[in-house]
PDB file of C-alpha atoms in Angstrom:
ATOM      1  CA  UNK A 326       6.763  76.521 -16.402  1.00  0.00           C
ATOM      2  CA  UNK A 327       8.828  79.712 -16.096  1.00  0.00           C
ATOM      3  CA  UNK A 328       6.790  81.458 -18.776  1.00  0.00           C
ATOM      4  CA  UNK A 329       3.543  80.540 -17.024  1.00  0.00           C
ATOM      5  CA  UNK A 330       4.768  81.672 -13.611  1.00  0.00           C
ATOM      6  CA  UNK A 331       6.121  84.917 -15.043  1.00  0.00           C
ATOM      7  CA  UNK A 332       2.799  85.591 -16.755  1.00  0.00           C
ATOM      8  CA  UNK A 333       0.859  84.817 -13.579  1.00  0.00           C
ATOM      9  CA  UNK A 334       2.994  86.914 -11.272  1.00  0.00           C
ATOM     10  CA  UNK A 335       2.625  89.839 -13.674  1.00  0.00           C
ATOM     11  CA  UNK A 336      -1.146  89.439 -13.684  1.00  0.00           C
ATOM     12  CA  UNK A 337      -1.373  89.021  -9.905  1.00  0.00           C
ATOM     13  CA  UNK A 338       0.172  92.465  -9.514  1.00  0.00           C
ATOM     14  CA  UNK A 339      -2.612  93.843 -11.738  1.00  0.00           C
ATOM     15  CA  UNK A 340      -5.450  91.746 -10.296  1.00  0.00           C
ATOM     16  CA  UNK A 341      -4.649  92.784  -6.728  1.00  0.00           C
ATOM     17  CA  UNK A 342      -6.248  96.162  -7.533  1.00  0.00           C
ATOM     18  CA  UNK A 343      -9.499  94.618  -8.792  1.00  0.00           C
ATOM     19  CA  UNK A 344     -12.663  95.918  -7.111  1.00  0.00           C
ATOM     20  CA  UNK A 345     -16.175  94.423  -7.024  1.00  0.00           C
ATOM     21  CA  UNK A 346     -17.489  97.037  -9.476  1.00  0.00           C
ATOM     22  CA  UNK A 347     -14.623  96.365 -11.895  1.00  0.00           C
ATOM     23  CA  UNK A 348     -15.246  92.609 -11.636  1.00  0.00           C
ATOM     24  CA  UNK A 349     -18.978  93.039 -12.309  1.00  0.00           C
ATOM     25  CA  UNK A 350     -18.361  95.265 -15.336  1.00  0.00           C
ATOM     26  CA  UNK A 351     -15.803  92.889 -16.813  1.00  0.00           C
ATOM     27  CA  UNK A 352     -18.024  89.849 -16.300  1.00  0.00           C
ATOM     28  CA  UNK A 353     -21.110  91.506 -17.735  1.00  0.00           C
ATOM     29  CA  UNK A 354     -19.240  92.739 -20.818  1.00  0.00           C
ATOM     30  CA  UNK A 355     -17.679  89.321 -21.346  1.00  0.00           C
ATOM     31  CA  UNK A 356     -21.018  87.532 -20.960  1.00  0.00           C
ATOM     32  CA  UNK A 357     -22.605  89.877 -23.518  1.00  0.00           C
ATOM     33  CA  UNK A 358     -19.786  89.231 -25.980  1.00  0.00           C
ATOM     34  CA  UNK A 359     -20.218  85.487 -25.503  1.00  0.00           C
ATOM     35  CA  UNK A 360     -23.963  85.707 -26.115  1.00  0.00           C
ATOM     36  CA  UNK A 361     -23.380  87.744 -29.289  1.00  0.00           C
ATOM     37  CA  UNK A 362     -21.065  85.004 -30.545  1.00  0.00           C
ATOM     38  CA  UNK A 363     -23.756  82.352 -29.987  1.00  0.00           C
ATOM     39  CA  UNK A 364     -22.501  80.970 -26.686  1.00  0.00           C
ATOM     40  CA  UNK A 365     -25.203  79.758 -24.291  1.00  0.00           C
ATOM     41  CA  UNK A 366     -23.097  78.406 -21.410  1.00  0.00           C
ATOM     42  CA  UNK A 367     -19.914  79.771 -19.870  1.00  0.00           C
ATOM     43  CA  UNK A 368     -17.685  79.112 -16.914  1.00  0.00           C
ATOM     44  CA  UNK A 369     -15.019  81.100 -15.134  1.00  0.00           C
ATOM     45  CA  UNK A 370     -12.462  79.634 -12.773  1.00  0.00           C
ATOM     46  CA  UNK A 371     -11.605  82.522 -10.476  1.00  0.00           C
ATOM     47  CA  UNK A 372      -9.309  81.919  -7.546  1.00  0.00           C
ATOM     48  CA  UNK A 373      -8.106  85.199  -6.063  1.00  0.00           C
ATOM     49  CA  UNK A 374     -10.484  87.573  -4.329  1.00  0.00           C
ATOM     50  CA  UNK A 375      -8.868  90.947  -3.592  1.00  0.00           C
ATOM     51  CA  UNK A 376     -10.571  94.009  -2.132  1.00  0.00           C
ATOM     52  CA  UNK A 377     -13.797  92.272  -1.088  1.00  0.00           C
ATOM     53  CA  UNK A 378     -14.435  90.820  -4.566  1.00  0.00           C
ATOM     54  CA  UNK A 379     -16.573  87.697  -4.354  1.00  0.00           C
ATOM     55  CA  UNK A 380     -17.939  85.111  -6.725  1.00  0.00           C
ATOM     56  CA  UNK A 381     -21.321  86.683  -5.974  1.00  0.00           C
ATOM     57  CA  UNK A 382     -20.195  89.698  -8.024  1.00  0.00           C
ATOM     58  CA  UNK A 383     -19.566  87.524 -11.077  1.00  0.00           C
ATOM     59  CA  UNK A 384     -22.839  85.658 -10.604  1.00  0.00           C
ATOM     60  CA  UNK A 385     -24.909  88.836 -10.314  1.00  0.00           C
ATOM     61  CA  UNK A 386     -23.359  90.332 -13.450  1.00  0.00           C
ATOM     62  CA  UNK A 387     -23.696  87.234 -15.615  1.00  0.00           C
ATOM     63  CA  UNK A 388     -27.224  86.404 -14.451  1.00  0.00           C
ATOM     64  CA  UNK A 389     -28.369  89.836 -15.658  1.00  0.00           C
ATOM     65  CA  UNK A 390     -27.471  88.810 -19.207  1.00  0.00           C
ATOM     66  CA  UNK A 391     -29.387  85.528 -19.426  1.00  0.00           C
ATOM     67  CA  UNK A 392     -26.274  83.431 -20.068  1.00  0.00           C
ATOM     68  CA  UNK A 393     -26.185  80.017 -18.414  1.00  0.00           C
ATOM     69  CA  UNK A 394     -23.251  80.094 -16.001  1.00  0.00           C
ATOM     70  CA  UNK A 395     -21.195  77.569 -14.082  1.00  0.00           C
ATOM     71  CA  UNK A 396     -18.524  79.483 -12.182  1.00  0.00           C
ATOM     72  CA  UNK A 397     -15.736  77.658 -10.388  1.00  0.00           C
ATOM     73  CA  UNK A 398     -14.891  78.899  -6.897  1.00  0.00           C
ATOM     74  CA  UNK A 399     -11.151  78.474  -6.792  1.00  0.00           C
ATOM     75  CA  UNK A 400      -8.816  79.602  -4.049  1.00  0.00           C
ATOM     76  CA  UNK A 401      -5.263  80.429  -3.092  1.00  0.00           C
ATOM     77  CA  UNK A 402      -4.100  80.046   0.484  1.00  0.00           C
ATOM     78  CA  UNK A 403      -0.348  80.604   0.125  1.00  0.00           C
ATOM     79  CA  UNK A 404       0.946  84.070  -0.660  1.00  0.00           C
ATOM     80  CA  UNK A 405       4.455  85.122  -1.606  1.00  0.00           C
ATOM     81  CA  UNK A 406       5.656  85.226   1.994  1.00  0.00           C
ATOM     82  CA  UNK A 407       4.813  81.507   2.337  1.00  0.00           C
ATOM     83  CA  UNK A 408       6.288  80.422  -0.995  1.00  0.00           C
ATOM     84  CA  UNK A 409       3.186  80.951  -3.168  1.00  0.00           C
ATOM     85  CA  UNK A 410       2.932  83.074  -6.298  1.00  0.00           C
ATOM     86  CA  UNK A 411       0.216  85.666  -5.554  1.00  0.00           C
ATOM     87  CA  UNK A 412       0.695  88.695  -3.319  1.00  0.00           C
ATOM     88  CA  UNK A 413      -0.267  88.014   0.297  1.00  0.00           C
ATOM     89  CA  UNK A 414      -3.241  90.381   0.044  1.00  0.00           C
ATOM     90  CA  UNK A 415      -4.801  88.122  -2.619  1.00  0.00           C
ATOM     91  CA  UNK A 416      -4.905  84.880  -0.613  1.00  0.00           C
ATOM     92  CA  UNK A 417      -7.391  83.526   1.904  1.00  0.00           C
ATOM     93  CA  UNK A 418      -7.286  81.395   5.033  1.00  0.00           C
ATOM     94  CA  UNK A 419      -8.259  77.776   4.401  1.00  0.00           C
ATOM     95  CA  UNK A 420     -11.160  77.898   6.883  1.00  0.00           C
ATOM     96  CA  UNK A 421     -12.552  80.961   5.100  1.00  0.00           C
ATOM     97  CA  UNK A 422     -12.243  79.206   1.738  1.00  0.00           C
ATOM     98  CA  UNK A 423     -14.232  76.213   2.972  1.00  0.00           C
ATOM     99  CA  UNK A 424     -16.863  78.389   4.630  1.00  0.00           C
ATOM    100  CA  UNK A 425     -17.378  80.520   1.515  1.00  0.00           C
ATOM    101  CA  UNK A 426     -17.436  77.479  -0.774  1.00  0.00           C
ATOM    102  CA  UNK A 427     -20.215  75.964   1.302  1.00  0.00           C
ATOM    103  CA  UNK A 428     -22.118  79.275   1.354  1.00  0.00           C
ATOM    104  CA  UNK A 429     -21.939  79.586  -2.415  1.00  0.00           C
ATOM    105  CA  UNK A 430     -23.249  76.080  -2.998  1.00  0.00           C
ATOM    106  CA  UNK A 431     -26.062  76.511  -0.473  1.00  0.00           C
ATOM    107  CA  UNK A 432     -27.005  79.917  -1.876  1.00  0.00           C
ATOM    108  CA  UNK A 433     -26.688  79.472  -5.628  1.00  0.00           C
ATOM    109  CA  UNK A 434     -26.210  75.894  -6.819  1.00  0.00           C
ATOM    110  CA  UNK A 435     -29.139  74.566  -8.824  1.00  0.00           C
ATOM    111  CA  UNK A 436     -28.843  70.856  -9.562  1.00  0.00           C
ATOM    112  CA  UNK A 437     -32.018  70.704 -11.635  1.00  0.00           C
ATOM    113  CA  UNK A 438     -31.942  69.734 -15.308  1.00  0.00           C
ATOM    114  CA  UNK A 439     -31.201  72.746 -17.543  1.00  0.00           C
ATOM    115  CA  UNK A 440     -30.239  74.885 -14.550  1.00  0.00           C
ATOM    116  CA  UNK A 441     -29.066  78.394 -15.381  1.00  0.00           C
ATOM    117  CA  UNK A 442     -26.579  78.453 -12.510  1.00  0.00           C
ATOM    118  CA  UNK A 443     -24.443  75.737 -11.008  1.00  0.00           C
ATOM    119  CA  UNK A 444     -21.471  76.182  -8.723  1.00  0.00           C
ATOM    120  CA  UNK A 445     -18.285  74.150  -9.058  1.00  0.00           C
ATOM    121  CA  UNK A 446     -15.285  74.067  -6.749  1.00  0.00           C
ATOM    122  CA  UNK A 447     -11.720  73.974  -7.934  1.00  0.00           C
ATOM    123  CA  UNK A 448      -8.158  74.522  -6.835  1.00  0.00           C
ATOM    124  CA  UNK A 449      -6.055  77.516  -7.760  1.00  0.00           C
TER     125      UNK A 449
END
């Protein structure tokens, strides 16, 4: 467990500087690499949203590539000051998490057979 927490806390200090344009570029490049390898469906379980990054950024980038995508809208509501692992600036209020989760499902989720985009919800 210590190795995992050490790895995560190191990454949180990097991820806290992530911007929407950086997130879009990373997701688009990753989706293209997956397609080149023969992958037709991918998921990403993201759970911290610094600097106005949103799952919408990932969705927009991946949908441009033609890859089927099922992102997981995760969340963190406890920052370091409350005993959590991520920096306080990377966590959200629980009401905001629920509101955004609902918005994402209502906006993007396609439950039809062979859908190109489905939204899942997950914890941290």
